[in-house]
Amino acid sequence: MRDFQWSAAEKKVARAAFDLALSREMRSVRHEIEAMLGRSSDPGEVWRIHDYLSDRRQEIDYKYDYRYSVLITVFSRLVQEGWLTEEELDGLGPEKLEVIRRAVALNREEVDEVGNR
Amino acid sequence: MRDFQWSAAEKKVARAAFDLALSREMRSVRHEIEAMLGRSSDPGEVWRIHDYLSDRRQEIDYKYDYRYSVLITVFSRLVQEGWLTEEELDGLGPEKLEVIRRAVALNREEVDEVGNR
């Protein structure tokens, strides 16, 4: 992937989109542990919640990497996974948006192919 | 501490008391995370819950050691901390109960001394 330059305005859009996706994903973690508590009154459920949180924290720490050198890849993944819409990245330069769009489309094709086998 | 022998009847009492204390302590962990969720709607609260669970799990794993060679010490601590009453250990031999009672009393005196300084 080519080495993009980020303007001050783009950095602002990027930061807001990044934080928005992160807060959505953490809210989904919260909903899941609330659901786990609701589903089971077994005292041992707290360790299953602990295991779940350990896994999610590791995954989220790894995924939310705010270095400009990897940010396009991060955004592509967040759009693919549904944590961000392409519209929420409006304000990034058209080249960056094009790379993200192509990465998302490419991944959807791959997913479809696997699904059609 | 002397090396106690445990009869089949005593092992049954010990196992039930041990499991009772453990389920009480895990229920208290559950209540605490429910309270944490109730107190804060901040998405970051889930990682504070994760930290809390990591600490409690390590402490509980260490504390609930069901080896007969250490069980008297374990029960002394559980009574001291209020997870078990001495009555719930009824059925253990009088020598064992006496050692537990003395350990609890000794620790209470130490706590009182610290408190009175």
mmCIF file of C-alpha atoms in Angstrom:
data_model
loop_
_atom_site.group_PDB
_atom_site.id
_atom_site.type_symbol
_atom_site.label_atom_id
_atom_site.label_comp_id
_atom_site.label_asym_id
_atom_site.label_seq_id
_atom_site.Cartn_x
_atom_site.Cartn_y
_atom_site.Cartn_z
ATOM 1 C CA MET A 1 0.000 0.000 0.000
ATOM 2 C CA ARG A 2 1.278 3.439 -0.895
ATOM 3 C CA ASP A 3 2.416 5.837 1.756
ATOM 4 C CA PHE A 4 -0.293 8.468 2.132
ATOM 5 C CA GLN A 5 0.130 11.964 3.476
ATOM 6 C CA TRP A 6 -2.533 13.098 5.941
ATOM 7 C CA SER A 7 -3.655 16.734 6.079
ATOM 8 C CA ALA A 8 -4.716 18.302 9.379
ATOM 9 C CA ALA A 9 -8.364 18.186 8.268
ATOM 10 C CA GLU A 10 -8.078 14.508 7.331
ATOM 11 C CA LYS A 11 -6.443 13.689 10.660
ATOM 12 C CA LYS A 12 -9.429 15.231 12.414
ATOM 13 C CA VAL A 13 -11.920 13.172 10.373
ATOM 14 C CA ALA A 14 -9.816 10.059 10.912
ATOM 15 C CA ARG A 15 -9.600 10.541 14.661
ATOM 16 C CA ALA A 16 -13.350 11.089 14.995
ATOM 17 C CA ALA A 17 -14.186 8.031 12.877
ATOM 18 C CA PHE A 18 -11.676 5.892 14.765
ATOM 19 C CA ASP A 19 -13.082 6.938 18.152
ATOM 20 C CA LEU A 20 -16.652 6.435 16.952
ATOM 21 C CA ALA A 21 -15.964 2.869 15.808
ATOM 22 C CA LEU A 22 -14.098 2.084 19.023
ATOM 23 C CA SER A 23 -16.914 3.352 21.224
ATOM 24 C CA ARG A 24 -19.447 1.336 19.194
ATOM 25 C CA GLU A 25 -17.398 -1.800 19.534
ATOM 26 C CA MET A 26 -16.943 -1.288 23.276
ATOM 27 C CA ARG A 27 -20.664 -0.714 23.662
ATOM 28 C CA SER A 28 -21.225 -4.041 21.929
ATOM 29 C CA VAL A 29 -18.838 -5.676 24.423
ATOM 30 C CA ARG A 30 -20.857 -4.139 27.232
ATOM 31 C CA HIS A 31 -24.133 -5.410 25.763
ATOM 32 C CA GLU A 32 -22.689 -8.881 25.445
ATOM 33 C CA ILE A 33 -21.615 -9.073 29.094
ATOM 34 C CA GLU A 34 -25.008 -7.725 30.164
ATOM 35 C CA ALA A 35 -26.627 -10.439 28.039
ATOM 36 C CA MET A 36 -24.345 -13.115 29.551
ATOM 37 C CA LEU A 37 -25.326 -11.984 33.045
ATOM 38 C CA GLY A 38 -28.982 -12.051 32.019
ATOM 39 C CA ARG A 39 -28.804 -15.510 30.442
ATOM 40 C CA SER A 40 -27.171 -17.335 33.340
ATOM 41 C CA SER A 41 -27.391 -17.053 37.099
ATOM 42 C CA ASP A 42 -24.619 -19.647 37.515
ATOM 43 C CA PRO A 43 -21.903 -18.125 39.756
ATOM 44 C CA GLY A 44 -19.255 -19.510 37.371
ATOM 45 C CA GLU A 45 -20.579 -17.219 34.640
ATOM 46 C CA VAL A 46 -18.243 -14.476 35.928
ATOM 47 C CA TRP A 47 -15.193 -16.433 34.749
ATOM 48 C CA ARG A 48 -16.774 -16.990 31.333
ATOM 49 C CA ILE A 49 -17.270 -13.211 31.212
ATOM 50 C CA HIS A 50 -13.629 -12.782 32.195
ATOM 51 C CA ASP A 51 -12.511 -15.110 29.376
ATOM 52 C CA TYR A 52 -14.728 -13.251 26.912
ATOM 53 C CA LEU A 53 -13.341 -9.865 28.004
ATOM 54 C CA SER A 54 -9.742 -11.124 27.783
ATOM 55 C CA ASP A 55 -10.320 -12.251 24.191
ATOM 56 C CA ARG A 56 -12.136 -9.084 23.128
ATOM 57 C CA ARG A 57 -9.609 -6.773 24.778
ATOM 58 C CA GLN A 58 -6.715 -8.459 23.015
ATOM 59 C CA GLU A 59 -8.536 -8.337 19.687
ATOM 60 C CA ILE A 60 -9.596 -4.686 20.085
ATOM 61 C CA ASP A 61 -6.153 -3.557 21.310
ATOM 62 C CA TYR A 62 -4.630 -5.153 18.237
ATOM 63 C CA LYS A 63 -7.235 -3.882 15.794
ATOM 64 C CA TYR A 64 -7.421 -0.239 16.864
ATOM 65 C CA ASP A 65 -3.945 0.812 15.826
ATOM 66 C CA TYR A 66 -3.843 4.569 15.187
ATOM 67 C CA ARG A 67 -0.636 4.813 13.206
ATOM 68 C CA TYR A 68 -1.044 6.669 9.937
ATOM 69 C CA SER A 69 1.027 3.992 8.201
ATOM 70 C CA VAL A 70 -1.668 1.367 8.858
ATOM 71 C CA LEU A 71 -4.803 3.496 9.265
ATOM 72 C CA ILE A 72 -6.216 2.795 5.798
ATOM 73 C CA THR A 73 -6.083 -0.932 6.518
ATOM 74 C CA VAL A 74 -7.698 -0.333 9.906
ATOM 75 C CA PHE A 75 -10.546 1.665 8.352
ATOM 76 C CA SER A 76 -11.059 -0.960 5.632
ATOM 77 C CA ARG A 77 -11.500 -3.595 8.300
ATOM 78 C CA LEU A 78 -13.827 -1.416 10.390
ATOM 79 C CA VAL A 79 -16.069 -0.750 7.364
ATOM 80 C CA GLN A 80 -16.039 -4.445 6.445
ATOM 81 C CA GLU A 81 -17.025 -5.435 9.935
ATOM 82 C CA GLY A 82 -19.775 -2.835 10.087
ATOM 83 C CA TRP A 83 -18.292 -0.614 12.802
ATOM 84 C CA LEU A 84 -18.088 2.321 10.382
ATOM 85 C CA THR A 85 -19.930 3.297 7.211
ATOM 86 C CA GLU A 86 -18.054 4.681 4.212
ATOM 87 C CA GLU A 87 -20.022 7.908 4.705
ATOM 88 C CA GLU A 88 -18.482 8.376 8.138
ATOM 89 C CA LEU A 89 -15.092 8.635 6.434
ATOM 90 C CA ASP A 90 -16.238 11.564 4.266
ATOM 91 C CA GLY A 91 -13.546 14.203 4.416
ATOM 92 C CA LEU A 92 -10.667 11.836 3.713
ATOM 93 C CA GLY A 93 -9.054 12.401 0.339
ATOM 94 C CA PRO A 94 -10.611 10.586 -2.656
ATOM 95 C CA GLU A 95 -7.532 8.365 -3.130
ATOM 96 C CA LYS A 96 -7.747 7.084 0.415
ATOM 97 C CA LEU A 97 -11.486 6.475 0.114
ATOM 98 C CA GLU A 98 -10.933 4.603 -3.147
ATOM 99 C CA VAL A 99 -8.375 2.288 -1.552
ATOM 100 C CA ILE A 100 -10.740 1.597 1.339
ATOM 101 C CA ARG A 101 -13.672 0.965 -1.007
ATOM 102 C CA ARG A 102 -11.633 -1.428 -3.130
ATOM 103 C CA ALA A 103 -10.392 -3.325 -0.078
ATOM 104 C CA VAL A 104 -13.941 -3.690 1.231
ATOM 105 C CA ALA A 105 -15.300 -4.784 -2.172
ATOM 106 C CA LEU A 106 -12.459 -7.261 -2.658
ATOM 107 C CA ASN A 107 -13.114 -8.799 0.719
ATOM 108 C CA ARG A 108 -16.864 -9.036 0.038
ATOM 109 C CA GLU A 109 -16.153 -10.907 -3.200
ATOM 110 C CA GLU A 110 -13.921 -13.321 -1.325
ATOM 111 C CA VAL A 111 -16.586 -13.864 1.312
ATOM 112 C CA ASP A 112 -19.191 -14.470 -1.432
ATOM 113 C CA GLU A 113 -16.948 -16.955 -3.188
ATOM 114 C CA VAL A 114 -16.463 -18.931 0.004
ATOM 115 C CA GLY A 115 -20.233 -18.770 0.574
ATOM 116 C CA ASN A 116 -20.982 -20.060 -2.968
ATOM 117 C CA ARG A 117 -18.646 -23.031 -2.844
ATOM 118 C CA MET B 1 0.523 -26.804 62.020
ATOM 119 C CA ARG B 2 0.070 -30.492 62.817
ATOM 120 C CA ASP B 3 -0.804 -32.940 60.132
ATOM 121 C CA PHE B 4 -4.485 -33.796 60.584
ATOM 122 C CA GLN B 5 -6.212 -36.935 59.408
ATOM 123 C CA TRP B 6 -9.573 -36.406 57.722
ATOM 124 C CA SER B 7 -12.386 -38.965 58.090
ATOM 125 C CA ALA B 8 -14.829 -39.581 55.237
ATOM 126 C CA ALA B 9 -17.540 -37.694 57.165
ATOM 127 C CA GLU B 10 -15.214 -34.731 57.742
ATOM 128 C CA LYS B 11 -14.236 -34.641 54.076
ATOM 129 C CA LYS B 12 -17.920 -34.388 53.198
ATOM 130 C CA VAL B 13 -18.449 -31.458 55.606
ATOM 131 C CA ALA B 14 -15.260 -29.791 54.366
ATOM 132 C CA ARG B 15 -16.202 -30.092 50.705
ATOM 133 C CA ALA B 16 -19.691 -28.666 51.311
ATOM 134 C CA ALA B 17 -18.326 -25.721 53.350
ATOM 135 C CA PHE B 18 -15.613 -25.042 50.780
ATOM 136 C CA ASP B 19 -18.104 -25.035 47.896
ATOM 137 C CA LEU B 20 -20.534 -22.872 49.868
ATOM 138 C CA ALA B 21 -17.893 -20.212 50.562
ATOM 139 C CA LEU B 22 -16.701 -20.282 46.960
ATOM 140 C CA SER B 23 -20.207 -19.826 45.568
ATOM 141 C CA ARG B 24 -20.805 -16.933 48.005
ATOM 142 C CA GLU B 25 -17.595 -15.249 46.963
ATOM 143 C CA MET B 26 -18.366 -15.689 43.277
ATOM 144 C CA ARG B 27 -21.848 -14.294 43.813
ATOM 145 C CA SER B 28 -20.209 -11.237 45.399
ATOM 146 C CA VAL B 29 -17.983 -10.868 42.305
ATOM 147 C CA ARG B 30 -21.101 -11.018 40.164
ATOM 148 C CA HIS B 31 -22.834 -8.366 42.272
ATOM 149 C CA GLU B 32 -19.809 -6.113 42.014
ATOM 150 C CA ILE B 33 -19.681 -6.251 38.225
ATOM 151 C CA GLU B 34 -23.427 -5.643 38.064
ATOM 152 C CA ALA B 35 -22.907 -2.615 40.314
ATOM 153 C CA MET B 36 -20.017 -1.373 38.142
ATOM 154 C CA LEU B 37 -22.229 -1.610 35.053
ATOM 155 C CA GLY B 38 -24.976 0.217 36.905
ATOM 156 C CA ARG B 39 -22.716 3.006 38.167
ATOM 157 C CA SER B 40 -21.116 3.943 34.865
ATOM 158 C CA SER B 41 -22.310 4.048 31.278
ATOM 159 C CA ASP B 42 -18.789 4.909 30.063
ATOM 160 C CA PRO B 43 -17.830 2.376 27.358
ATOM 161 C CA GLY B 44 -14.371 2.078 28.976
ATOM 162 C CA GLU B 45 -15.990 0.594 32.079
ATOM 163 C CA VAL B 46 -15.753 -2.847 30.458
ATOM 164 C CA TRP B 47 -11.953 -2.784 30.751
ATOM 165 C CA ARG B 48 -12.185 -1.747 34.412
ATOM 166 C CA ILE B 49 -14.475 -4.754 34.878
ATOM 167 C CA HIS B 50 -11.899 -6.890 33.089
ATOM 168 C CA ASP B 51 -9.139 -5.642 35.421
ATOM 169 C CA TYR B 52 -11.339 -6.272 38.453
ATOM 170 C CA LEU B 53 -12.148 -9.820 37.283
ATOM 171 C CA SER B 54 -8.478 -10.563 36.571
ATOM 172 C CA ASP B 55 -7.549 -9.546 40.128
ATOM 173 C CA ARG B 56 -10.395 -11.416 41.781
ATOM 174 C CA ARG B 57 -9.850 -14.560 39.732
ATOM 175 C CA GLN B 58 -6.179 -14.689 40.656
ATOM 176 C CA GLU B 59 -6.975 -14.098 44.329
ATOM 177 C CA ILE B 60 -9.787 -16.671 44.414
ATOM 178 C CA ASP B 61 -7.789 -19.312 42.505
ATOM 179 C CA TYR B 62 -4.988 -18.893 45.036
ATOM 180 C CA LYS B 63 -7.224 -18.828 48.106
ATOM 181 C CA TYR B 64 -9.479 -21.802 47.326
ATOM 182 C CA ASP B 65 -6.867 -24.524 47.616
ATOM 183 C CA TYR B 66 -8.531 -27.827 48.469
ATOM 184 C CA ARG B 67 -5.517 -29.792 49.642
ATOM 185 C CA TYR B 68 -6.036 -31.413 53.046
ATOM 186 C CA SER B 69 -2.562 -30.258 54.052
ATOM 187 C CA VAL B 70 -3.631 -26.592 53.876
ATOM 188 C CA LEU B 71 -7.392 -26.804 54.342
ATOM 189 C CA ILE B 72 -7.399 -25.698 58.000
ATOM 190 C CA THR B 73 -5.577 -22.503 57.006
ATOM 191 C CA VAL B 74 -8.026 -22.002 54.138
ATOM 192 C CA PHE B 75 -11.028 -22.384 56.442
ATOM 193 C CA SER B 76 -9.490 -20.013 59.023
ATOM 194 C CA ARG B 77 -9.163 -17.362 56.365
ATOM 195 C CA LEU B 78 -12.686 -17.927 55.028
ATOM 196 C CA VAL B 79 -14.164 -17.564 58.538
ATOM 197 C CA GLN B 80 -12.052 -14.453 59.182
ATOM 198 C CA GLU B 81 -13.199 -12.886 55.943
ATOM 199 C CA GLY B 82 -16.831 -13.749 56.638
ATOM 200 C CA TRP B 83 -17.354 -16.216 53.785
ATOM 201 C CA LEU B 84 -18.100 -19.001 56.296
ATOM 202 C CA THR B 85 -19.373 -19.107 59.863
ATOM 203 C CA GLU B 86 -17.799 -21.428 62.415
ATOM 204 C CA GLU B 87 -21.185 -23.191 62.633
ATOM 205 C CA GLU B 88 -20.948 -24.149 58.973
ATOM 206 C CA LEU B 89 -17.864 -26.190 59.854
ATOM 207 C CA ASP B 90 -19.785 -28.272 62.415
ATOM 208 C CA GLY B 91 -18.919 -31.884 61.846
ATOM 209 C CA LEU B 92 -15.169 -31.340 61.683
ATOM 210 C CA GLY B 93 -13.310 -32.857 64.645
ATOM 211 C CA PRO B 94 -12.988 -30.692 67.784
ATOM 212 C CA GLU B 95 -9.210 -30.354 67.365
ATOM 213 C CA LYS B 96 -9.585 -28.932 63.877
ATOM 214 C CA LEU B 97 -12.309 -26.536 65.000
ATOM 215 C CA GLU B 98 -10.142 -25.406 67.902
ATOM 216 C CA VAL B 99 -7.220 -24.609 65.596
ATOM 217 C CA ILE B 100 -9.512 -22.650 63.291
ATOM 218 C CA ARG B 101 -11.080 -20.768 66.217
ATOM 219 C CA ARG B 102 -7.672 -19.849 67.632
ATOM 220 C CA ALA B 103 -6.390 -18.678 64.243
ATOM 221 C CA VAL B 104 -9.456 -16.486 63.784
ATOM 222 C CA ALA B 105 -9.219 -15.061 67.320
ATOM 223 C CA LEU B 106 -5.495 -14.407 66.948
ATOM 224 C CA ASN B 107 -6.034 -12.547 63.729
ATOM 225 C CA ARG B 108 -8.874 -10.494 65.251
ATOM 226 C CA GLU B 109 -6.565 -9.413 68.069
ATOM 227 C CA GLU B 110 -3.925 -8.378 65.558
ATOM 228 C CA VAL B 111 -6.471 -6.421 63.571
ATOM 229 C CA ASP B 112 -7.705 -4.750 66.784
ATOM 230 C CA GLU B 113 -4.161 -3.835 67.760
ATOM 231 C CA VAL B 114 -3.512 -2.229 64.421
ATOM 232 C CA GLY B 115 -6.840 -0.417 64.734
ATOM 233 C CA ASN B 116 -5.992 0.874 68.226
ATOM 234 C CA ARG B 117 -2.566 2.251 67.347
#
